[in-house]
Coordinates of C-alpha atoms in Angstrom, one line a residue:
Chain R
M1 CA 1.7 70.5 -61.0
K2 CA 3.1 67.5 -61.2
T3 CA 0.9 65.4 -59.0
Q4 CA -1.6 66.9 -60.7
S5 CA -1.2 66.5 -64.2
R6 CA -0.5 62.6 -62.8
R7 CA -3.6 62.1 -61.3
L8 CA -5.0 63.1 -64.1
C9 CA -2.7 61.0 -66.2
K10 CA -4.7 58.3 -64.2
L11 CA -8.1 59.1 -64.1
A12 CA -8.1 58.5 -67.7
M13 CA -5.6 55.4 -67.5
V14 CA -8.1 53.9 -65.4
S15 CA -12.0 55.3 -67.0
L16 CA -9.5 54.5 -70.2
L17 CA -9.4 50.9 -68.5
L18 CA -12.6 51.0 -67.4
G19 CA -13.8 52.2 -71.1
S20 CA -12.1 48.8 -72.7
M21 CA -12.5 46.3 -70.0
V22 CA -15.3 44.2 -70.3
I23 CA -16.0 44.1 -66.5
P24 CA -19.6 45.0 -64.1
V25 CA -18.6 47.7 -61.6
A26 CA -19.7 45.0 -59.2
N27 CA -17.2 42.5 -59.8
A28 CA -14.8 44.8 -59.9
Q29 CA -15.3 46.6 -56.5
K30 CA -14.3 42.7 -55.5
L31 CA -11.0 42.5 -56.3
K32 CA -9.0 44.0 -53.9
H33 CA -5.4 43.6 -54.0
E34 CA -3.2 42.4 -57.5
G35 CA -2.7 39.7 -58.6
E36 CA -6.7 39.3 -57.7
F37 CA -9.0 37.3 -60.7
I38 CA -12.4 36.9 -61.4
V39 CA -14.3 33.4 -62.7
D40 CA -17.4 32.7 -62.0
G41 CA -18.3 35.7 -60.4
M42 CA -15.7 34.8 -58.0
V43 CA -12.4 36.4 -56.4
F44 CA -9.1 34.0 -57.1
G45 CA -5.7 34.6 -56.9
L46 CA -4.6 36.1 -53.3
P47 CA -2.1 37.4 -51.9
K48 CA 0.1 35.8 -50.7
A49 CA 0.5 34.8 -46.8
K50 CA 2.0 37.1 -44.5
V51 CA 4.2 34.8 -40.8
F52 CA 5.5 37.3 -38.5
T53 CA 6.6 38.6 -34.9
E54 CA 3.8 40.8 -33.3
D55 CA 3.5 41.6 -29.5
Y56 CA 0.0 40.7 -28.8
S57 CA -1.0 39.3 -25.9
G58 CA -5.0 40.6 -26.5
P59 CA -8.3 38.8 -27.3
P60 CA -7.2 35.7 -28.5
V61 CA -10.9 36.1 -30.2
V62 CA -11.3 39.6 -32.0
G63 CA -14.4 39.2 -34.5
E64 CA -17.8 40.5 -34.3
Y65 CA -19.6 37.2 -36.0
L66 CA -17.6 34.4 -33.9
S67 CA -19.9 33.2 -31.8
A68 CA -19.4 29.7 -28.9
L69 CA -21.5 26.4 -29.7
P70 CA -24.7 26.2 -29.9
H71 CA -24.8 29.4 -30.8
L72 CA -24.3 31.6 -34.6
Q73 CA -24.7 35.1 -34.5
K74 CA -26.4 37.2 -37.1
L75 CA -25.8 39.2 -40.4
D76 CA -27.0 42.6 -39.1
Y77 CA -25.9 43.9 -42.6
K78 CA -26.5 43.5 -46.3
G79 CA -24.4 43.0 -49.0
N80 CA -20.9 41.7 -48.6
K81 CA -18.4 42.7 -45.7
E82 CA -14.5 42.6 -44.8
H83 CA -13.8 40.9 -41.8
H84 CA -11.3 41.2 -39.9
V85 CA -10.9 37.8 -37.2
R86 CA -8.4 36.9 -35.0
M87 CA -8.1 33.2 -33.4
D88 CA -4.6 32.2 -31.4
V89 CA -3.9 28.9 -31.0
I90 CA -3.9 28.5 -27.7
S91 CA -3.8 25.3 -25.7
Q92 CA -6.2 24.8 -22.4
K93 CA -7.4 21.9 -20.9
V94 CA -10.9 21.0 -21.0
E95 CA -13.8 18.7 -19.9
I96 CA -14.9 16.5 -23.2
A97 CA -16.4 14.3 -20.3
P98 CA -17.5 14.2 -16.5
G99 CA -14.8 14.0 -15.1
V100 CA -12.7 13.6 -18.5
S101 CA -9.7 16.1 -18.4
Y102 CA -7.2 16.1 -20.6
T103 CA -5.0 19.6 -21.9
A104 CA -6.9 19.5 -25.6
W105 CA -4.4 22.4 -28.6
T106 CA -7.0 25.1 -29.4
F107 CA -8.1 27.4 -31.7
G108 CA -9.3 30.5 -29.4
G109 CA -9.6 28.3 -26.3
S110 CA -12.6 26.1 -27.0
V111 CA -12.8 22.5 -28.2
P112 CA -14.5 23.0 -30.8
G113 CA -13.1 26.1 -31.8
P114 CA -15.4 29.6 -32.1
T115 CA -18.3 29.6 -34.5
L116 CA -17.6 32.1 -37.6
H117 CA -20.0 33.5 -39.4
V118 CA -20.1 35.1 -43.3
R119 CA -21.6 36.0 -46.4
E120 CA -20.7 34.2 -49.5
G121 CA -18.6 37.2 -50.9
D122 CA -17.3 38.3 -48.0
R123 CA -14.3 38.5 -47.0
V124 CA -11.9 37.0 -44.6
V125 CA -8.7 38.7 -43.4
F126 CA -7.7 36.5 -40.7
T127 CA -4.9 37.0 -37.8
M128 CA -3.7 33.8 -36.2
K129 CA -0.8 33.6 -33.5
N130 CA 0.9 30.1 -32.0
R131 CA 0.8 31.5 -28.5
S132 CA 1.0 27.4 -27.4
D133 CA 3.9 28.4 -25.2
E134 CA 1.7 31.0 -23.3
A135 CA -1.0 30.6 -20.6
V136 CA -4.0 32.6 -21.7
V137 CA -7.1 32.8 -19.7
V138 CA -11.1 32.5 -21.3
T139 CA -13.2 32.6 -18.7
D140 CA -11.8 36.2 -17.6
P141 CA -14.5 39.6 -19.6
V142 CA -11.9 40.4 -22.1
K143 CA -12.0 44.0 -23.2
G144 CA -12.2 44.3 -27.4
G145 CA -12.9 40.3 -27.7
S146 CA -15.4 38.5 -29.8
P147 CA -18.8 37.9 -28.3
Y148 CA -17.2 34.8 -28.2
F149 CA -15.8 34.8 -25.2
E150 CA -19.7 36.3 -23.1
Q151 CA -21.8 32.5 -24.3
L152 CA -17.9 31.0 -23.3
Q153 CA -18.1 32.5 -19.4
A154 CA -21.9 32.4 -19.3
N155 CA -21.8 28.1 -20.1
P156 CA -18.1 27.1 -19.5
Y157 CA -19.1 23.0 -19.6
Q158 CA -15.5 22.4 -20.4
K159 CA -14.0 24.0 -17.6
N160 CA -11.4 25.7 -19.4
V161 CA -8.3 26.5 -17.8
P162 CA -5.1 27.6 -19.7
A163 CA -2.0 25.3 -20.4
I164 CA 1.1 25.6 -22.5
T165 CA 2.4 22.9 -24.7
P166 CA 4.4 24.6 -27.6
M167 CA 4.2 22.9 -31.0
P168 CA 3.8 24.3 -34.3
H169 CA 0.1 24.7 -36.2
S170 CA -1.5 25.9 -38.5
M171 CA -4.4 26.3 -39.9
D172 CA -6.7 24.8 -42.8
F173 CA -10.4 26.9 -43.7
H174 CA -12.5 25.2 -45.7
S175 CA -14.8 27.7 -46.8
G176 CA -10.8 29.1 -48.5
T177 CA -10.1 28.1 -51.5
V178 CA -6.7 28.9 -52.1
A179 CA -3.0 27.3 -52.6
A180 CA -2.6 25.5 -49.0
D181 CA 1.4 25.3 -49.3
D182 CA 1.6 29.2 -48.8
K183 CA -2.1 29.9 -46.2
W184 CA -2.5 26.7 -44.5
R185 CA 1.2 26.6 -43.6
S186 CA 2.4 25.7 -40.5
I187 CA 3.7 28.2 -37.4
A188 CA 6.1 27.9 -35.0
P189 CA 5.1 29.0 -31.8
G190 CA 5.5 33.3 -30.7
E191 CA 4.6 33.8 -34.5
T192 CA 1.7 35.4 -36.1
I193 CA 0.3 34.5 -39.9
E194 CA -2.3 36.7 -41.9
F195 CA -3.8 36.0 -45.1
E196 CA -7.0 36.5 -46.5
W197 CA -9.7 34.1 -48.1
V198 CA -12.7 34.8 -49.5
A199 CA -16.1 33.0 -48.7
N200 CA -16.5 31.4 -52.8
Y201 CA -18.9 28.9 -51.8
P202 CA -22.1 28.8 -49.5
G203 CA -21.5 26.3 -47.1
V204 CA -21.0 25.3 -43.6
Y205 CA -17.5 24.2 -43.5
M206 CA -14.8 23.2 -40.7
Y207 CA -11.5 24.2 -40.3
H208 CA -8.7 22.6 -39.0
C209 CA -4.7 22.6 -37.5
G210 CA -3.1 20.7 -40.7
T211 CA 0.1 20.2 -39.0
A212 CA 1.4 16.6 -38.9
S213 CA 0.3 14.3 -37.2
V214 CA -2.8 15.8 -38.7
L215 CA -4.2 12.8 -37.0
M216 CA -2.9 14.0 -34.0
H217 CA -3.5 17.7 -33.9
S218 CA -7.1 17.1 -34.5
A219 CA -7.9 14.6 -32.2
M220 CA -6.0 17.2 -29.6
G221 CA -9.4 19.2 -30.1
Q222 CA -8.0 21.8 -32.9
Y223 CA -11.2 22.5 -34.9
G224 CA -14.7 24.4 -35.3
A225 CA -17.3 25.6 -38.1
V226 CA -17.3 27.7 -40.3
V227 CA -21.0 28.7 -41.8
V228 CA -21.3 30.8 -44.9
S229 CA -24.9 31.7 -45.2
P230 CA -25.5 31.1 -49.4
K231 CA -26.1 35.2 -50.7
K232 CA -29.5 34.2 -52.1
G233 CA -30.7 32.5 -48.6
F234 CA -32.4 29.3 -48.4
S235 CA -35.4 29.1 -49.3
T236 CA -36.9 28.8 -45.6
D237 CA -35.4 32.0 -43.9
K238 CA -38.1 33.6 -43.3
K239 CA -40.3 30.4 -41.5
V240 CA -36.6 30.0 -38.9
D241 CA -37.5 30.2 -35.5
H242 CA -34.2 28.5 -34.9
E243 CA -31.2 28.0 -36.0
F244 CA -27.9 26.3 -33.8
V245 CA -24.9 25.1 -34.4
V246 CA -23.9 21.3 -34.0
V247 CA -21.0 19.7 -34.0
Q248 CA -19.9 16.2 -33.9
S249 CA -16.0 15.5 -32.7
E250 CA -14.6 11.8 -31.3
F251 CA -11.3 12.1 -29.1
Y252 CA -8.9 9.5 -28.4
L253 CA -8.0 9.4 -24.8
E254 CA -6.9 7.1 -22.4
K255 CA -5.6 7.1 -18.7
I256 CA -1.8 7.2 -17.8
G257 CA -1.4 8.4 -14.1
T258 CA -3.3 10.9 -13.5
E259 CA -3.9 12.8 -16.3
Y260 CA -5.9 11.4 -20.1
V261 CA -3.7 11.9 -22.5
Y262 CA -4.1 11.3 -26.8
D263 CA -3.6 7.7 -27.5
H264 CA -2.6 6.8 -30.6
T265 CA -3.2 3.8 -31.4
A266 CA -7.0 4.2 -30.5
A267 CA -6.6 7.1 -33.5
M268 CA -5.4 5.3 -36.2
A269 CA -7.2 2.0 -34.9
R270 CA -10.7 4.6 -34.9
D271 CA -11.8 3.2 -31.5
A272 CA -12.9 7.0 -29.4
S273 CA -13.3 7.1 -26.1
H274 CA -15.5 9.9 -26.1
V275 CA -17.9 11.3 -28.6
A276 CA -19.3 14.1 -28.7
F277 CA -21.2 16.7 -29.6
N278 CA -19.9 20.8 -29.6
G279 CA -17.0 19.3 -27.5
H280 CA -18.9 17.9 -24.3
V281 CA -20.9 14.5 -23.6
S282 CA -23.0 16.7 -22.1
A283 CA -22.9 20.2 -23.5
L284 CA -26.3 19.6 -25.5
S285 CA -28.3 17.9 -22.1
K286 CA -26.7 19.6 -19.2
T287 CA -27.8 22.7 -21.5
P288 CA -30.0 21.5 -24.2
L289 CA -31.6 23.2 -27.5
R290 CA -35.1 24.4 -27.0
A291 CA -38.4 25.2 -29.5
N292 CA -41.3 24.7 -29.0
A293 CA -44.3 22.9 -31.2
G294 CA -44.9 23.5 -34.3
D295 CA -41.9 25.5 -34.5
R296 CA -38.9 25.1 -37.4
V297 CA -36.1 25.0 -36.4
R298 CA -32.6 24.8 -38.6
L299 CA -29.0 22.5 -37.6
Y300 CA -26.2 23.8 -38.8
V301 CA -24.6 20.1 -38.8
L302 CA -20.9 19.7 -39.3
N303 CA -19.0 16.5 -38.4
V304 CA -15.5 17.4 -38.0
G305 CA -13.9 14.0 -37.2
P306 CA -11.6 13.8 -37.0
S307 CA -12.2 9.9 -38.4
G308 CA -15.7 8.9 -37.5
T309 CA -18.9 9.4 -39.5
S310 CA -22.2 10.5 -38.1
S311 CA -25.3 9.2 -38.7
F312 CA -27.3 12.4 -38.2
H313 CA -30.6 11.4 -36.4
V314 CA -33.0 13.1 -33.9
I315 CA -35.9 11.0 -32.3
G316 CA -39.3 11.3 -33.1
A317 CA -38.6 14.2 -35.6
I318 CA -38.6 14.1 -39.9
F319 CA -36.4 16.2 -41.8
D320 CA -38.1 18.9 -43.3
R321 CA -35.4 19.9 -46.0
V322 CA -31.6 19.5 -45.6
W323 CA -29.7 21.3 -47.1
Y324 CA -26.0 18.9 -47.5
E325 CA -22.9 20.6 -47.3
A326 CA -24.9 23.7 -47.1
S327 CA -25.3 24.4 -50.4
P328 CA -28.9 25.8 -51.7
E329 CA -28.7 23.7 -55.2
N330 CA -28.1 20.6 -52.5
E331 CA -32.0 20.4 -51.3
W332 CA -33.2 17.3 -49.6
R333 CA -36.4 16.1 -48.6
G334 CA -38.0 14.0 -45.5
M335 CA -35.0 12.3 -44.5
Q336 CA -34.5 10.6 -41.5
T337 CA -30.8 10.5 -41.2
V338 CA -28.1 12.2 -43.0
L339 CA -25.0 10.2 -43.6
L340 CA -21.7 12.9 -43.0
G341 CA -18.6 12.2 -43.0
A342 CA -15.4 13.9 -41.5
S343 CA -15.3 16.9 -42.2
N344 CA -19.5 16.7 -44.1
A345 CA -22.2 18.9 -43.4
A346 CA -25.5 20.4 -43.6
V347 CA -27.8 22.2 -42.6
I348 CA -31.2 20.7 -41.7
E349 CA -34.8 21.6 -41.2
F350 CA -37.7 20.2 -38.6
I351 CA -41.3 20.9 -37.8
V352 CA -41.2 20.3 -34.6
P353 CA -44.5 18.0 -33.8
E354 CA -45.4 17.7 -30.3
E355 CA -44.2 19.4 -26.6
G356 CA -41.7 16.7 -25.3
L357 CA -38.1 15.5 -25.9
Y358 CA -36.3 15.3 -29.3
K359 CA -32.7 13.5 -28.9
L360 CA -29.8 13.9 -31.4
V361 CA -28.5 10.8 -32.0
D362 CA -25.3 10.3 -34.6
H363 CA -27.7 6.5 -35.0
E364 CA -24.3 4.6 -35.3
F365 CA -25.0 4.1 -31.4
A366 CA -21.8 2.8 -30.7
D367 CA -21.1 6.4 -30.9
A368 CA -24.3 8.1 -29.3
E369 CA -23.1 4.9 -26.5
R370 CA -20.0 7.1 -26.7
G371 CA -21.2 11.1 -26.2
A372 CA -22.9 11.7 -29.3
A373 CA -26.7 12.5 -27.9
G374 CA -27.9 15.0 -27.2
A375 CA -31.9 17.0 -26.4
L376 CA -34.2 19.8 -27.1
I377 CA -36.3 20.1 -25.7
A378 CA -39.8 21.4 -26.8
G379 CA -42.8 23.4 -24.8
P380 CA -46.1 23.9 -25.9
R381 CA -47.5 25.4 -28.7
V382 CA -46.9 28.9 -29.2
K383 CA -49.9 30.6 -31.4
R384 CA -48.4 33.5 -33.9
Chain D
M1 CA 25.8 17.6 8.7
K2 CA 22.4 16.0 6.5
K3 CA 22.9 19.9 4.7
L4 CA 26.4 18.8 3.7
A5 CA 25.9 14.8 3.4
S6 CA 23.3 15.7 0.5
L7 CA 25.2 18.9 -1.0
A8 CA 28.3 15.6 -1.5
V9 CA 25.6 13.7 -3.1
L10 CA 25.0 16.7 -5.7
L11 CA 28.9 16.8 -5.9
C12 CA 29.1 13.0 -7.1
A13 CA 26.4 13.4 -9.0
A14 CA 27.2 16.7 -11.3
S15 CA 30.4 14.9 -11.4
A16 CA 28.8 12.2 -12.9
W17 CA 28.0 13.6 -15.7
S18 CA 30.6 16.8 -15.9
E19 CA 31.9 14.1 -18.6
P20 CA 30.4 13.1 -21.9
V21 CA 29.3 9.5 -23.0
V22 CA 31.5 7.6 -25.2
I23 CA 28.8 5.9 -27.7
D24 CA 29.8 3.6 -30.1
G25 CA 29.0 3.5 -33.6
G26 CA 27.3 1.4 -35.5
A27 CA 24.1 0.6 -38.2
F28 CA 21.4 2.6 -38.5
Q29 CA 18.7 2.0 -39.1
S30 CA 17.0 5.7 -39.6
P31 CA 12.7 5.1 -38.2
L32 CA 12.0 7.9 -41.2
V33 CA 12.6 7.0 -44.6
L34 CA 14.2 10.1 -46.8
D35 CA 16.3 7.4 -49.8
D36 CA 14.8 4.6 -50.7
E37 CA 18.0 2.9 -51.7
V38 CA 19.7 3.2 -48.1
V39 CA 18.2 1.0 -46.1
S40 CA 21.5 1.4 -43.0
L41 CA 22.8 4.3 -42.1
P42 CA 26.9 3.7 -40.2
V43 CA 26.9 5.9 -37.3
A44 CA 30.5 7.3 -36.5
S45 CA 31.8 6.9 -32.7
F46 CA 30.8 10.0 -31.0
K47 CA 30.1 11.2 -27.2
L48 CA 27.2 13.3 -26.2
D49 CA 26.5 14.8 -23.1
A50 CA 25.0 12.8 -20.6
V51 CA 22.3 15.5 -19.3
Q52 CA 21.2 18.0 -21.2
V53 CA 23.1 21.5 -20.4
S54 CA 21.6 23.8 -17.7
N55 CA 21.1 27.2 -17.2
R56 CA 23.7 27.2 -14.9
D57 CA 26.1 26.0 -17.2
F58 CA 24.2 28.4 -20.3
Q59 CA 24.6 31.4 -17.7
K60 CA 28.5 30.8 -17.5
F61 CA 28.8 30.8 -20.9
V62 CA 26.7 34.1 -21.9
E63 CA 28.8 35.8 -18.8
K64 CA 31.6 35.5 -21.1
N65 CA 29.8 36.0 -24.2
P66 CA 27.6 38.8 -24.5
Q67 CA 26.7 39.0 -27.7
W68 CA 23.8 36.4 -27.3
Q69 CA 23.0 37.7 -23.0
R70 CA 19.2 38.6 -23.1
G71 CA 18.8 41.8 -25.0
N72 CA 22.3 41.7 -27.5
V73 CA 21.6 39.0 -30.1
P74 CA 19.7 39.8 -32.5
G75 CA 17.2 39.9 -34.1
I76 CA 17.2 37.1 -36.7
F77 CA 19.0 34.3 -34.1
S78 CA 16.4 34.1 -31.7
D79 CA 12.7 35.3 -31.7
H80 CA 11.9 37.3 -28.3
N81 CA 11.6 35.7 -26.2
Y82 CA 14.5 34.4 -25.5
L83 CA 16.1 33.9 -21.9
R84 CA 12.8 34.8 -21.1
H85 CA 12.4 33.4 -18.3
W86 CA 15.6 34.2 -16.7
Q87 CA 15.2 36.5 -13.7
S88 CA 18.2 39.0 -16.2
P89 CA 20.7 38.5 -19.2
L90 CA 23.1 37.3 -16.4
Q91 CA 20.9 35.6 -13.9
A92 CA 19.1 32.8 -15.0
G93 CA 17.4 32.8 -10.9
E94 CA 18.2 30.1 -8.1
D95 CA 15.9 28.0 -8.1
I96 CA 15.6 27.2 -12.4
N97 CA 19.4 26.7 -12.4
D98 CA 19.4 23.2 -12.5
L99 CA 17.0 23.2 -15.0
P100 CA 17.3 22.1 -18.2
V101 CA 18.3 25.8 -20.8
T102 CA 15.1 26.0 -22.5
R103 CA 13.5 29.2 -24.7
V104 CA 17.2 29.4 -26.6
S105 CA 17.7 28.8 -30.1
W106 CA 19.1 27.1 -32.8
Y107 CA 22.1 29.7 -33.0
A108 CA 22.3 30.1 -29.7
A109 CA 22.4 26.3 -28.7
R110 CA 24.9 25.4 -31.6
A111 CA 27.2 29.3 -30.9
Y112 CA 27.3 27.1 -27.1
C113 CA 28.3 24.2 -27.8
E114 CA 30.9 25.2 -30.7
S115 CA 32.2 27.6 -26.8
Q116 CA 32.8 23.8 -26.3
G117 CA 34.9 22.4 -29.2
G118 CA 31.9 20.5 -29.3
R119 CA 28.3 20.6 -31.8
L120 CA 25.2 19.6 -31.8
P121 CA 24.7 15.4 -32.4
S122 CA 23.1 15.8 -35.9
K123 CA 19.5 13.8 -35.9
D124 CA 20.4 10.8 -36.9
E125 CA 23.0 10.3 -33.8
W126 CA 20.3 11.6 -31.8
E127 CA 18.1 8.8 -33.1
Y128 CA 20.1 6.8 -32.7
V129 CA 21.4 7.0 -28.8
S130 CA 16.8 6.7 -28.5
Q131 CA 16.8 3.0 -29.9
Q132 CA 19.6 1.7 -28.3
I133 CA 18.6 3.3 -24.8
R134 CA 14.7 1.5 -25.6
Q135 CA 17.4 -1.8 -26.7
L136 CA 19.6 -1.9 -23.8
D137 CA 16.9 -1.1 -21.6
G138 CA 14.2 -2.3 -22.7
I139 CA 11.2 0.0 -23.7
S140 CA 8.7 -1.7 -24.8
D141 CA 6.8 -0.4 -28.5
K142 CA 4.2 0.9 -26.7
E143 CA 5.8 2.0 -23.4
Y144 CA 7.7 4.4 -25.9
A145 CA 4.6 5.5 -27.6
R146 CA 2.9 6.5 -24.6
H147 CA 5.9 8.7 -23.3
V148 CA 6.0 10.7 -26.5
F149 CA 2.9 10.7 -26.8
S150 CA 1.7 11.9 -23.6
W151 CA 5.2 14.3 -23.1
Y152 CA 4.0 16.2 -26.6
S153 CA -0.1 16.5 -24.6
N154 CA 1.4 18.1 -21.5
P155 CA 5.2 18.7 -21.6
N156 CA 4.5 20.0 -18.5
S157 CA 7.0 23.0 -18.6
E158 CA 6.5 24.9 -16.5
N159 CA 7.6 22.4 -13.4
L160 CA 10.4 21.3 -15.4
K161 CA 12.8 19.1 -12.8
A162 CA 16.1 19.4 -12.7
V163 CA 19.3 17.7 -15.5
G164 CA 20.2 14.5 -14.3
S165 CA 16.8 14.1 -12.7
G166 CA 15.6 10.9 -14.3
T167 CA 17.8 7.1 -14.1
A168 CA 20.4 7.1 -16.2
S169 CA 20.3 4.8 -19.1
A170 CA 22.1 1.6 -20.2
N171 CA 24.3 4.0 -21.9
G172 CA 24.5 6.1 -19.3
I173 CA 22.2 9.2 -20.9
H174 CA 19.6 10.5 -18.6
D175 CA 16.2 12.0 -19.5
L176 CA 16.8 11.8 -23.4
H177 CA 12.9 11.8 -23.5
G178 CA 10.6 13.0 -21.3
L179 CA 12.1 16.2 -20.0
V180 CA 12.0 18.8 -22.7
S181 CA 13.0 17.8 -26.9
E182 CA 16.5 18.8 -27.6
W183 CA 17.5 20.5 -30.7
V184 CA 20.1 18.3 -33.2
E185 CA 22.2 20.1 -36.3
D186 CA 20.2 18.8 -39.7
F187 CA 16.0 19.3 -37.0
Q188 CA 15.5 21.6 -41.1
L189 CA 16.3 19.1 -43.4
L190 CA 12.3 17.6 -44.0
M191 CA 9.1 17.6 -43.8
T192 CA 9.4 21.9 -44.0
N193 CA 7.5 24.4 -46.4
G194 CA 11.2 24.5 -47.8
D195 CA 11.1 24.5 -51.6
D196 CA 13.4 21.6 -51.2
A197 CA 11.6 20.0 -49.1
D198 CA 9.3 16.8 -50.2
L199 CA 6.1 17.7 -52.0
L200 CA 4.0 17.0 -50.5
T201 CA 5.4 18.4 -46.7
S202 CA 4.0 15.7 -44.9
S203 CA 1.0 18.5 -43.5
C204 CA -2.3 17.1 -43.2
G205 CA -1.6 13.1 -43.0
D206 CA 0.7 11.2 -45.6
T207 CA 3.0 9.6 -43.4
A208 CA 3.2 6.5 -45.1
R209 CA 5.4 7.1 -47.1
F210 CA 8.2 8.5 -44.3
M211 CA 7.8 5.5 -42.1
A212 CA 10.1 1.9 -42.4
N213 CA 7.2 0.5 -40.0
Y214 CA 4.1 1.7 -39.7
D215 CA 3.1 1.4 -35.8
T216 CA 2.7 3.2 -33.2
A217 CA 6.1 3.5 -32.1
S218 CA 7.3 4.9 -35.3
Y219 CA 4.5 7.6 -35.5
A220 CA 5.4 8.5 -32.3
T221 CA 10.2 9.0 -33.1
F222 CA 7.8 10.4 -37.0
F223 CA 5.9 13.0 -34.5
R224 CA 9.1 14.5 -32.8
Y225 CA 10.8 14.9 -36.5
Q226 CA 7.9 17.1 -37.8
S227 CA 7.5 19.2 -34.8
R228 CA 10.7 20.4 -34.9
S229 CA 11.3 20.2 -38.4
N230 CA 8.5 23.1 -38.4
Y231 CA 10.5 24.8 -35.8
Q232 CA 12.4 28.8 -37.4
P233 CA 16.2 28.2 -36.4
H234 CA 14.8 31.6 -34.5
T235 CA 12.3 30.2 -32.0
T236 CA 12.9 29.0 -28.9
T237 CA 10.1 28.1 -26.4
S238 CA 9.7 26.8 -22.8
T239 CA 9.9 22.8 -24.1
L240 CA 13.5 23.4 -26.2
G241 CA 16.8 22.5 -25.1
F242 CA 19.3 20.5 -26.6
R243 CA 23.0 18.3 -25.4
C244 CA 25.8 18.8 -27.0
A245 CA 28.3 16.1 -28.8
W246 CA 31.4 16.1 -29.8
S247 CA 33.1 14.0 -33.1
L248 CA 36.1 11.4 -31.8

């Protein structure tokens, strides 16, 4: 009897609240936790991060919309969704140029880490365990893991081998609007952090480890891309034939004995030993991007640095449309190159002019010579 | 015969380490600027273990102190990886007896040193010894920085070497750098995410304010401070060990 009256009371309160407050129902649905609030339709004031220990030894990457480069998982749902995403920190020996392997600090086992795709307004519940003191294999089939693993295993150009390098780490999603001292805090090996963020703004964002030295942690490989597709899409969505994600980054390695290790002097001098698209100087030449003459190709291009800029160019093509920082509001037309500082990104579209080979380069040619080059091979025109 | 000889060598080597080394005090210019007014800090003479505490040493300790055996240590004093690599709660295992003990929390390291009538070295004492080694052994800044960064890049904790396997420095200290990272008493007193730490917590860059000299060698030292600062006192890892100190 008591419970029932309480329930009735609650109902009355809720209807009272709903009646008196002018929050549209759509917005009310966006709020999940006490303390959250809405400004300009966007959600802020998310709950505090949780740091704990867990007995977890499952797949280091979990989530349906996570892919290995250059893939982007399609959003096969309408409206907004809550994503449960895990990206554990693990160390891996990876190859970034022929014969050049180093022990990388990674999110999920590759450099760059998995690409996450969500829609503007989606909520991400993120979990990350610092497993840097554990040997984690990413090249065997993983039950319950994300599509990222199959793609990685189908094309293991980094030749990933588990490694152990215990180190504190953190996660900084540029796509999240939160208090960094809470959500982006460092966790020790063996600890897990869990927090939420809402994709308030569309864009192609980088994520990276923010633990000091942020230069070293980034240069060691702890970064990746989040694509937040705009709620209403881009004007050309229906015309696009191919979508690829390209992430540029630079490496600062020196050979000591038989090992390649991080060279801090070079990193401070911005004198990279290698610059790569998608984590290997041959990633986009061993497995080139493919399209046909007349196709509209969309590239989600992100430069993660850690310190270099990129003058992204496709030899033989003109960028029909460029959305700088991947916001539909920032539209440019007819661009030859797009200048991307460290952590800048753009959605770039071009029409493949004819059958042939199109080179993707950083037009700062010193960096193209160090590896920032790839290829798109175009077949003959297919009439649709 | 050969076996006997090598045993004798081992015993001699062991006895050379059994006595801690006296470190003469002096003025210490911290590589980290934590107080703009303080340029030089006095470090009093103290004694420091020549080598890290080994699994064998730590085994003796847990035999006498069951509360520090794996399975007995309360969760607040250690994470669940505490001595995970030991054969059993009371036995490290033949193959690892001489290796530096790792997977020990700061609490456990402190308790061990206390049981020896000592304590953990302070971070200033430890860094003072580190600077002394670089000076006495004529290690160039470049060599030092490369050594530190390459160890952090690839600490090789799966193929750890025995304590004292490196040549002693001119001050008698073995393997201060390059074998394992070491707990110090006040490891967490700076740049943590705690509310008493620096406002910008030195995450995401912003290191210039902390460094007396902005060169690669100082940066390597800074990196040690910073990485250790981000551990919790209950943290254990395969690269984290310790040695003890004694006040004179």
